[in-house]
Coordinates of C-alpha atoms in Angstrom, one line a residue:
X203 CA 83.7 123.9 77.9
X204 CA 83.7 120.8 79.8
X205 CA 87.2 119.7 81.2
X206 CA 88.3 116.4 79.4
X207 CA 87.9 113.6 82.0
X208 CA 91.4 113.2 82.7
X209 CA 91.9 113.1 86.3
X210 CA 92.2 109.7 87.2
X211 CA 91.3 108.0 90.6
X212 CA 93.0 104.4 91.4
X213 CA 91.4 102.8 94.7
X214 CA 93.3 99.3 95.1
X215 CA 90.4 96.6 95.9
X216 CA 89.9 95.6 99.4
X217 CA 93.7 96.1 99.6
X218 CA 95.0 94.6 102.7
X219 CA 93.3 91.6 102.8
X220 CA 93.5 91.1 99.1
X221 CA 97.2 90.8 99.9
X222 CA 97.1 88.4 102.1
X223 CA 94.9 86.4 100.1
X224 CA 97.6 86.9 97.5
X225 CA 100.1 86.1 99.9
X226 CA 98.6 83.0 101.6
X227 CA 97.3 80.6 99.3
X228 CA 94.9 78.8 101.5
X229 CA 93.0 81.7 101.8
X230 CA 92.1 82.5 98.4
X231 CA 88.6 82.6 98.2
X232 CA 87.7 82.6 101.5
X233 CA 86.1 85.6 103.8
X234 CA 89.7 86.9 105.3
X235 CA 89.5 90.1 108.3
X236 CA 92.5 92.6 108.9
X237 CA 92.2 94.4 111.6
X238 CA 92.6 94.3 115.7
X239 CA 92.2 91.3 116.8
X240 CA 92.0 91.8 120.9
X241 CA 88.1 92.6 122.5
X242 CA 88.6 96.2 121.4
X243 CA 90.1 95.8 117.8
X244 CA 88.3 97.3 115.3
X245 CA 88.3 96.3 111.3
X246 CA 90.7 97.6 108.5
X247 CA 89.6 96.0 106.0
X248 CA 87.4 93.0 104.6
X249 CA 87.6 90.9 101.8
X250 CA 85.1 90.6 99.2
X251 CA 83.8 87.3 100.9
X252 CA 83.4 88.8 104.1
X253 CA 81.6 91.4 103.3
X254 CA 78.7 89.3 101.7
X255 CA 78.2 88.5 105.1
X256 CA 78.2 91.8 106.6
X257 CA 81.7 92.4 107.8
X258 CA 83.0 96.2 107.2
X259 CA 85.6 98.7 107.6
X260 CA 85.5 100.4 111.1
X261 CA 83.3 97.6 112.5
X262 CA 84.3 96.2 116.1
X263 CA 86.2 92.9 115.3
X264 CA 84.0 91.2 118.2
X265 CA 80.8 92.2 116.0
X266 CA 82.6 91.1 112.5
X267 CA 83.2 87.6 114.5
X268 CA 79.8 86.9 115.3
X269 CA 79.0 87.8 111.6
X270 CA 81.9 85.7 110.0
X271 CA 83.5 83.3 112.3
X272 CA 84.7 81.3 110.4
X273 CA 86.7 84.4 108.4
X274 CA 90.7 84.5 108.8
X275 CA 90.9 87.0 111.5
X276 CA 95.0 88.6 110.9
X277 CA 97.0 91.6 112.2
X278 CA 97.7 93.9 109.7
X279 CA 101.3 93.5 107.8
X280 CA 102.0 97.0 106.8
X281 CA 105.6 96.2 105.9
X282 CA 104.1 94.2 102.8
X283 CA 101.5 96.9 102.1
X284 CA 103.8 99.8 101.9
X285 CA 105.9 97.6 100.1
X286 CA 103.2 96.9 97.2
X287 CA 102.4 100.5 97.4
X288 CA 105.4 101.8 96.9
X289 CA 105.5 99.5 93.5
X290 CA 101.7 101.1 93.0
X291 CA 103.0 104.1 93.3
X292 CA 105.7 104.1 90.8
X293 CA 103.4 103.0 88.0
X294 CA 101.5 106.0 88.9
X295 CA 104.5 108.5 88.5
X296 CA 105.4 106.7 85.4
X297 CA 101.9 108.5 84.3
X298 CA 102.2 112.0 85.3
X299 CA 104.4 114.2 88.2
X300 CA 101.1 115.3 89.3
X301 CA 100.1 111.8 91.6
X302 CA 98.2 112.9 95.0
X303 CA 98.4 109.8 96.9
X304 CA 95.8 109.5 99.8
X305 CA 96.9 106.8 101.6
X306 CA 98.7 103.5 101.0
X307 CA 96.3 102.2 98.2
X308 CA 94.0 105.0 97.1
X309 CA 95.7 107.7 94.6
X310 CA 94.8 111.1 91.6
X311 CA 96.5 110.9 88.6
X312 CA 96.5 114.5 86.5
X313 CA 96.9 112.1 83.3
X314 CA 97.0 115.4 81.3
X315 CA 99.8 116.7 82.8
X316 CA 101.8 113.7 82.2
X317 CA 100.8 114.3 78.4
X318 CA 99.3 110.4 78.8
X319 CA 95.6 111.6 77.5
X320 CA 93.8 114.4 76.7
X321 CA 90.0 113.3 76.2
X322 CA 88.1 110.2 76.5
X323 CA 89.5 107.7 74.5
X324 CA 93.3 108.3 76.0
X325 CA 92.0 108.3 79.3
X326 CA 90.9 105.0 79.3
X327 CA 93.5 103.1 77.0
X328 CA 95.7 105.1 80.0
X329 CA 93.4 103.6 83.0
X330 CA 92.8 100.4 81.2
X331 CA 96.9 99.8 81.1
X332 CA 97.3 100.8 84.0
X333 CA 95.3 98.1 85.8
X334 CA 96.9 95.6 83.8
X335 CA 100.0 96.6 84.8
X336 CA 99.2 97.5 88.4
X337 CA 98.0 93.6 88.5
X338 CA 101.4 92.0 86.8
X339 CA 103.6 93.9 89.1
X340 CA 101.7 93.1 92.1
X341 CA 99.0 90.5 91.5
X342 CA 96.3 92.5 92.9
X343 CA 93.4 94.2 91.1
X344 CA 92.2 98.1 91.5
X345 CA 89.4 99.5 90.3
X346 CA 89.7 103.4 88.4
X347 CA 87.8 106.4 88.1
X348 CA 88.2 108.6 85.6
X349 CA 86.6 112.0 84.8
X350 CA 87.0 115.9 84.5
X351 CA 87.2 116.4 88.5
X352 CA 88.2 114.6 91.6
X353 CA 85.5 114.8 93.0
X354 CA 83.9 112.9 89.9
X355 CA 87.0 110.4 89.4
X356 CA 86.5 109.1 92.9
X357 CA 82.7 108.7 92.6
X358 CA 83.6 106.6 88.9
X359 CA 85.9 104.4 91.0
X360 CA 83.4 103.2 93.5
X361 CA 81.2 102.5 90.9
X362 CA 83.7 100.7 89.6
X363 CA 84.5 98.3 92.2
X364 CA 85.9 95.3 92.1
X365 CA 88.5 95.2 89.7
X366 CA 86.6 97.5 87.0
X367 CA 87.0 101.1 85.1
X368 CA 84.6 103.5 84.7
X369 CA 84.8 106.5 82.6
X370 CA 82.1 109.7 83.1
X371 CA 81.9 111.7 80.0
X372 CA 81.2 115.4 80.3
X373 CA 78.1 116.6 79.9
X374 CA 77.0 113.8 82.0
X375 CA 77.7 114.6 85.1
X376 CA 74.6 116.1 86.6
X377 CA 72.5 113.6 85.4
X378 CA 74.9 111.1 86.8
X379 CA 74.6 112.6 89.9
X380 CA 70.9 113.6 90.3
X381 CA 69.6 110.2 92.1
X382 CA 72.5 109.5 94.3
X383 CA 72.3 110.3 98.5
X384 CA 73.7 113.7 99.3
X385 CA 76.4 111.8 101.5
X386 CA 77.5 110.8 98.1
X387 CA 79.4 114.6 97.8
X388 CA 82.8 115.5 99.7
X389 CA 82.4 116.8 103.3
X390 CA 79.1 115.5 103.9
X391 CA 79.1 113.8 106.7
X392 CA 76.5 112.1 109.0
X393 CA 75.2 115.5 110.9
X394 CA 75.2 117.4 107.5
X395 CA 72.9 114.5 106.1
X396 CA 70.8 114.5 108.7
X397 CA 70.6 118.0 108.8
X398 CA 69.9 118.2 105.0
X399 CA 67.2 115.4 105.0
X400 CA 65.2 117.1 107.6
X401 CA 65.0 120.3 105.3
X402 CA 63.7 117.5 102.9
X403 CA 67.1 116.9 101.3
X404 CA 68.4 113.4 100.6
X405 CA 69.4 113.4 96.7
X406 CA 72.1 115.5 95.4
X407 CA 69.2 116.7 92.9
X408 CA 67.5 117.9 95.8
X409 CA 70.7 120.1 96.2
X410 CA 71.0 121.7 92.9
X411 CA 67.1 122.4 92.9
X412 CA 67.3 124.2 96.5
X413 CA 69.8 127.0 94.9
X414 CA 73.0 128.2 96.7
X415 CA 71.1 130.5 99.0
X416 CA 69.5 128.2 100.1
X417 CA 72.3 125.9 101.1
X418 CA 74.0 128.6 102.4
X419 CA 70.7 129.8 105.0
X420 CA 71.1 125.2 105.9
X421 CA 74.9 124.6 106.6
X422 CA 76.4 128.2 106.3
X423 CA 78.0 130.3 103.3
X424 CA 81.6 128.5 102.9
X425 CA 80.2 124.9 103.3
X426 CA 77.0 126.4 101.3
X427 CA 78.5 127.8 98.2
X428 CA 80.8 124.6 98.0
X429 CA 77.8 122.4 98.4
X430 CA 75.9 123.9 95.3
X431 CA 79.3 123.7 93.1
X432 CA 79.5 119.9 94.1
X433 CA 75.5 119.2 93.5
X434 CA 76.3 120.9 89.8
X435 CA 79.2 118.6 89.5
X436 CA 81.4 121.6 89.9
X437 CA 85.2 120.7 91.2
X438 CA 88.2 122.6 90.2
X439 CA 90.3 121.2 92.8
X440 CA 93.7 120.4 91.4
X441 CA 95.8 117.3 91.5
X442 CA 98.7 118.2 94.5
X443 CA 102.0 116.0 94.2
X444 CA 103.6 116.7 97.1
X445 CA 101.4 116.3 100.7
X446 CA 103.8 116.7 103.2
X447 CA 103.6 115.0 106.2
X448 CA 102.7 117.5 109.8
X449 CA 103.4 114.7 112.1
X450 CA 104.4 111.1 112.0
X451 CA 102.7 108.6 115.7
X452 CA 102.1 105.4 116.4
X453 CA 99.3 104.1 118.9
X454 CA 98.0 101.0 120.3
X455 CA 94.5 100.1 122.3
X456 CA 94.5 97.6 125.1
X457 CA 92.7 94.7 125.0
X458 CA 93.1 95.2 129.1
X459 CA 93.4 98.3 131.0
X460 CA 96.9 98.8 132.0
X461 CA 97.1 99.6 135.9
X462 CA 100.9 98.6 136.4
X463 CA 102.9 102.2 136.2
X464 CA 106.1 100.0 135.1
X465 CA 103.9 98.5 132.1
X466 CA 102.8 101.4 131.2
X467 CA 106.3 103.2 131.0
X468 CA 107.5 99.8 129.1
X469 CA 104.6 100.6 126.3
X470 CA 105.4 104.1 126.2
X471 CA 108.9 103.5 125.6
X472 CA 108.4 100.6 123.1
X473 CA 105.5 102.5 121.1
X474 CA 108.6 105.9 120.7
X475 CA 111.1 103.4 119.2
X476 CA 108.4 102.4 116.9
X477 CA 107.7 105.7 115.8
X478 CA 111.2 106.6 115.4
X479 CA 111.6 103.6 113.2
X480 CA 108.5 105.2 110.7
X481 CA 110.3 108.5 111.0
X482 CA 113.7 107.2 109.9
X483 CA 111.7 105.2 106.8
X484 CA 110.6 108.7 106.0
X485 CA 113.9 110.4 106.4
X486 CA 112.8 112.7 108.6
X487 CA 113.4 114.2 111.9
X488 CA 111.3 115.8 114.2
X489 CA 111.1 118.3 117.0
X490 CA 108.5 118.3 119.0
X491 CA 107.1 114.9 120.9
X492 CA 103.8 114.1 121.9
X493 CA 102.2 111.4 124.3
X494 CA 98.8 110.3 124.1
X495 CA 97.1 108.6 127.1
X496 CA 93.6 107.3 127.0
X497 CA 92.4 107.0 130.4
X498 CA 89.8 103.8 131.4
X499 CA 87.1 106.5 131.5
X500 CA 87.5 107.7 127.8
X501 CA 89.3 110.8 128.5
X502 CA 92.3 111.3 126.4
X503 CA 94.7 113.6 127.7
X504 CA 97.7 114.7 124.8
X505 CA 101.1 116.2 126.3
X506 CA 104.3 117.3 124.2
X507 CA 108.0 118.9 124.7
X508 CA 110.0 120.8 121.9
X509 CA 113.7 119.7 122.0
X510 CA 116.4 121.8 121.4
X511 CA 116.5 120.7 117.9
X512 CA 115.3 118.4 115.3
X513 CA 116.2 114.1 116.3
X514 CA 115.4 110.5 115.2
X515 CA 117.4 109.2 118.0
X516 CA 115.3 106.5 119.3
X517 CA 116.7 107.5 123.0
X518 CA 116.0 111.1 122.4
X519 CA 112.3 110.0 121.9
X520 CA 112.1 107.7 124.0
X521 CA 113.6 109.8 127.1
X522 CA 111.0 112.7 126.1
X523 CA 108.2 110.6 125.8
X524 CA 109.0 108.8 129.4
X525 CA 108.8 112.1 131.2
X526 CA 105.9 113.6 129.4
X527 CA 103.8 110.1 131.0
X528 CA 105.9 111.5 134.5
X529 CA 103.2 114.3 134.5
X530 CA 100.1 112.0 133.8
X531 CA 97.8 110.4 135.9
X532 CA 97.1 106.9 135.1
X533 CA 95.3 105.9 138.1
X534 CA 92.2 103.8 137.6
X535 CA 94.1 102.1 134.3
X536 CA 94.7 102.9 130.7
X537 CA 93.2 102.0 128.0
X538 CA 95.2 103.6 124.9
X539 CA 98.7 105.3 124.2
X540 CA 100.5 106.9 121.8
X541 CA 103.7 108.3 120.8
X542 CA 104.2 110.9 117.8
X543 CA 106.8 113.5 116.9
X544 CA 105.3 116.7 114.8
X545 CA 107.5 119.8 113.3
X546 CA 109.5 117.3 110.9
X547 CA 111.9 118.7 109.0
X548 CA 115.0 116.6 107.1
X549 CA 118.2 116.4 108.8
X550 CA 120.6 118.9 108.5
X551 CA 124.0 119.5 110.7
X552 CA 122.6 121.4 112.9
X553 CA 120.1 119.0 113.7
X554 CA 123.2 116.6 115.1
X555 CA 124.4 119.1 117.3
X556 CA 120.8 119.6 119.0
X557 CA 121.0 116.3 119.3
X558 CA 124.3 115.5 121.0
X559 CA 123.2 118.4 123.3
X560 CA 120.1 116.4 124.2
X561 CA 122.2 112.8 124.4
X562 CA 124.3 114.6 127.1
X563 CA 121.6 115.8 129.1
X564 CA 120.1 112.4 129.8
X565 CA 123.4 110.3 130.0
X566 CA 124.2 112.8 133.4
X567 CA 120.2 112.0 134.4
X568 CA 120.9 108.5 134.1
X569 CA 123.9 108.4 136.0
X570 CA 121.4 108.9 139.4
X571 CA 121.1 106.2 141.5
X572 CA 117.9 104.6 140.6
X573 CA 115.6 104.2 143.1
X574 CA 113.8 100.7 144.5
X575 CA 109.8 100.5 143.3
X576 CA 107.8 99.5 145.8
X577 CA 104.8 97.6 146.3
X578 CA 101.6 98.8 148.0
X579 CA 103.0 97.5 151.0
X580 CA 105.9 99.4 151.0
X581 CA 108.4 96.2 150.1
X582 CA 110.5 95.9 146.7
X583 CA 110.3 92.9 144.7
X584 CA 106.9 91.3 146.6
X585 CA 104.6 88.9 144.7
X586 CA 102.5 92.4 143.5
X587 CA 105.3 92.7 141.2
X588 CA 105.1 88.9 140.0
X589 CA 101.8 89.4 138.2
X590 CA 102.0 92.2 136.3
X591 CA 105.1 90.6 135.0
X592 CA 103.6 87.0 134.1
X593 CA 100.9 89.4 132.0
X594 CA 103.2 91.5 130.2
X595 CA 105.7 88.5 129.3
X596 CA 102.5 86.5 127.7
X597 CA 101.5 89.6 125.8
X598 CA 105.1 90.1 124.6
X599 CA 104.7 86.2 123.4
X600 CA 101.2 87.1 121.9
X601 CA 103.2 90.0 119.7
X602 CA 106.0 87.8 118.6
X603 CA 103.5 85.4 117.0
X604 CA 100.3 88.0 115.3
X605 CA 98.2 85.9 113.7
X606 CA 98.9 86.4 109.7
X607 CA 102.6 87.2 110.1
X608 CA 105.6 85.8 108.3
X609 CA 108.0 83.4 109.9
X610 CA 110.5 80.7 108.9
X611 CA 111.8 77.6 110.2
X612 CA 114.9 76.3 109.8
X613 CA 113.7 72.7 108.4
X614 CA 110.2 73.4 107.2
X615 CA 111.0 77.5 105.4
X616 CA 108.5 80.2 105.2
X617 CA 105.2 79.9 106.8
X618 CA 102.9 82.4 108.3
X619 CA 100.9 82.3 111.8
X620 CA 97.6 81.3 112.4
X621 CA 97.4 81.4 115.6
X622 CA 99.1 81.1 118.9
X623 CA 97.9 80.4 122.7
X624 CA 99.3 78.5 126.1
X625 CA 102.7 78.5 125.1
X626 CA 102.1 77.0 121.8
X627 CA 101.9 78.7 117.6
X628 CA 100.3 77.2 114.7
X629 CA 101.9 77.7 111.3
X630 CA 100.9 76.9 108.2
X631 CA 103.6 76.7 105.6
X632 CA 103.2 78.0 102.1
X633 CA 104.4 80.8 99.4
X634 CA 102.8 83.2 97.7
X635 CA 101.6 81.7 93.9
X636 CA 102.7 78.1 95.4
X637 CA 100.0 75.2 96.7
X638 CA 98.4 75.2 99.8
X639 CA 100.6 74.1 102.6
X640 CA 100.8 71.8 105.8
X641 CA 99.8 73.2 109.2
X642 CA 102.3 72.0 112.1
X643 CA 102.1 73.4 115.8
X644 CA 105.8 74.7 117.7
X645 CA 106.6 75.6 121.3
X646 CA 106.1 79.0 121.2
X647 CA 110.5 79.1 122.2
X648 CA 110.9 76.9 119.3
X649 CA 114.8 78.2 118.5
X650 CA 114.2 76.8 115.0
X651 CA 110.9 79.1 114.5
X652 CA 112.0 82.5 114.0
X653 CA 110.0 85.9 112.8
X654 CA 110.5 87.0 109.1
X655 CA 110.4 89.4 106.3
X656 CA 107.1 89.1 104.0
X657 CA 107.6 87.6 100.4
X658 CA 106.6 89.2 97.4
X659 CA 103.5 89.0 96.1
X660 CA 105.0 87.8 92.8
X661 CA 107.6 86.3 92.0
X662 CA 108.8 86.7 88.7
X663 CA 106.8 90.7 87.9
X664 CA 107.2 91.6 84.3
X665 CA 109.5 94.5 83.6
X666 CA 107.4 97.6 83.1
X667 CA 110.6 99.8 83.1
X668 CA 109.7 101.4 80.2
X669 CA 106.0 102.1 81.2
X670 CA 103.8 103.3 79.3
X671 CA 105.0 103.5 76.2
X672 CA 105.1 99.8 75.4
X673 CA 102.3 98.1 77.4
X674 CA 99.7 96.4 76.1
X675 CA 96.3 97.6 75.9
X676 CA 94.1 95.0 78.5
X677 CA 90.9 93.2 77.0
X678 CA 87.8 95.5 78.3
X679 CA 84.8 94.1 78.9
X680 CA 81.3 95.3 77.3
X681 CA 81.3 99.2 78.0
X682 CA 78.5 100.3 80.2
X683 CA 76.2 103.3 80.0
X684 CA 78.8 105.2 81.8
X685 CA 81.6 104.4 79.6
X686 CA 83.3 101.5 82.1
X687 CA 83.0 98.0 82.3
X688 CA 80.4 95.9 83.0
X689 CA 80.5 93.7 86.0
X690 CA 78.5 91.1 87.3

């Protein structure tokens, strides 16, 4: 007997720059990028607009500006997307306790389990309420999957994109999946496709028609056997609630290489307190810390040292991290680093103690004498110092100002970034749900211009404390062969 095609897959649509979008009301409409913006950023995430004219996920931003430049080019604001997934994810548990969120806008819903559905016609009154809910509460749209398997409720959902639902009745799933690319299945990757098309592979039907011994002579008996279960549209995974985090790290890439050993020491000290600040949000505490250094030649070299105990003392981290970099070469330049802490556990006493221990240890270090740094020529304080201090002090004004970011002024109110240069930042000021603003320019020391917190997305969200009991069903569209809505 076919399982009822209640496992529901909820991928929020073209998330982060649908929320700025949201958020910014001169960009409605318009191709908007999120990503990296220096010579070596790379794309998070496109809107709608700009991927009509070819910009992508995981594209260099250089390449997406050649293709779009006349997008909104921003740096990410994951303050307001955690906050708006944190109100996605509530809905969700509102469903079912069985929600296995895989990342900060892309979720599984056992609706079963939550006693929401139970076959095809509860299913998608459940996912069609759910979008309208998900889009009162947060004024974005996401587009849901829903059938038997995972496997098949995340395929439904990117057939379902933009803003749709699609439902894939059993019985119908090998037919459904007969014509589409073998990279269409889990864990097939770009070598596994290529090594599949040369054996004359390159439809999941292909698959199911080769047999499992087959598969299993091609890519090996565990991949194999899985690989014939998918291609039959065969998937008993089950919906986890609970993926707890091995390790929590934060990272940055250079637009320059860094050559200065003081800069670099600054970045590895700045990038720990940043991850301490994620580990705290998490309340969590960690043991072990790890630096990453990418060298100018590509080679990434990873060091780490176990405290005593447990810690999210920013100092502690930050102290560990500084003499991990002591034992790394950075001659030539550096190109990448990053800070992590793994074996997290949540605090207990004894993790205080560890901690006070470690605290001690470094306040007697620090009570050395420090000694002068000297410049190639052997002299302290020389104009080979000036330089790499004029750089570092424009790229700390650069991150005080990321284009896309919230700020206020103490005349004009809230406004957001859109760009900044030569001692100068542009804002534009406007609300979310309000009319497009003004633009005015500031000295980048403007007193009266300071950083802020990001607004909601909406202002005045309907209560949906007693989801889903009383919610409305949402107007469908015509149904399509596949049970989901039709989009143009």
């Amino acid at each position: 007997m076919r399982p009822a095609p209640t496992i529901l897959h909820l991928d929020m649509d073209a998330f982060y720059a649908s929320a700025e979008q949201a958020a910014k009301p001169s960009l409605r409409g318009k191709a908007v990028v999120v990503g990296g913006l220096g010579p070596r950023g790379v794309v998070a995430t496109a809107s709608y607009e700009a991927r009509l004219l070819g910009v992508h996920s995981a594209m260099p931003t250089a390449q997406a500006r050649r293709l779009a430049p006349n997008a909104a080019y921003l740096v990410p604001r994951f303050r307001l997307y955690r906050s708006v997934s944190e109100q996605v994810m509530e809905l969700l548990g509102r469903l079912s306790p069985l929600v296995e969120p895989l990342s900060l806008d892309e979720a599984f819903v056992d609706l079963e389990a939550g006693g929401v559905a139970d076959d095809s016609a509860s299913a998608r009154t459940a996912g069609e309420r759910l979008r309208t809910a998900i889009r009162a509460v947060t004024g974005l749209s996401g587009s849901v999957g829903l059938a038997g398997s995972k496997m098949l409720a995340k395929i439904a959902s990117e057939q379902a994109k933009p803003d749709g639902l699609v439902l894939i009745e059993p019985g119908t799933e090998r037919e459904l999946l007969a014509p589409m690319p073998v990279r269409t299945l889990p864990g097939v990757g770009p070598a596994t496709g290529d090594h599949l098309r040369r054996a004359g592979m390159t439809t999941v039907h292909d698959l199911a028609e080769a047999g499992e011994a087959e598969l299993v002579r091609l890519v090996g008996k565990a991949h194999g056997h899985g690989l014939y279960r998918m291609a039959l549209g065969l998937d008993d995974r089950p919906v986890v609630a609970e993926r707890d985090a091995k390790s929590v790290s934060v990272e940055d890439t250079f637009d320059v290489d860094l050559h200065d050993r003081v800069r670099v020491r600054a970045e590895v000290e700045r990038l720990a307190v940043r991850c301490v600040e994620r580990l705290r949000s998490a309340d969590r505490s960690g043991r072990t810390v790890v630096l990453k250094v990418r060298r100018y030649d590509f080679s990434t070299l990873t060091r780490s040292e176990t405290l005593r105990g447990p810690t999210d003392d920013p100092t502690v981290v930050r102290e560990a991290a500084a003499r991990l970099l002591e034992a790394v070469d950075t001659t030539g330049g550096v190109r990448l680093l990053g800070v992590g802490v793994t074996g997290l556990a949540d605090f207990t006493q004894e993790d205080l103690f560890a901690q006070a221990a470690d605290a001690k240890k470094l306040a007697e270090r620090s009570e050395a004498p420090e000694q002068p740094v000297a410049d190639e020529a052997g002299q302290g304080g020389g104009p080979a110092e000036e330089e790499p201090e004029r750089e570092a002090a424009e790229q700390l004004a650069a991150r005080r100002w990321p284009a896309g970011h919230d700020v206020r002024h103490a005349l004009h109110g809230h406004g957001w970034v859109q760009g900044s240069g030569v001692g100068r930042v542009t804002v534009r000021f406007e609300e979310p749900g309000g009319p497009v603003g003004r633009v005015l320019t500031f000295r980048t020391d403007d007193p009266e211009l300071t950083p802020a917190d990001p607004l909601p997305l909406v202002r005045d969200p309907v209560d949906y404390s007693s989801w889903p009991a009383s919610l409305p069903k949402s107007r469908s569209g015509p149904v399509s062969a596949t049970g989901g809505e039709s989009r143009p």
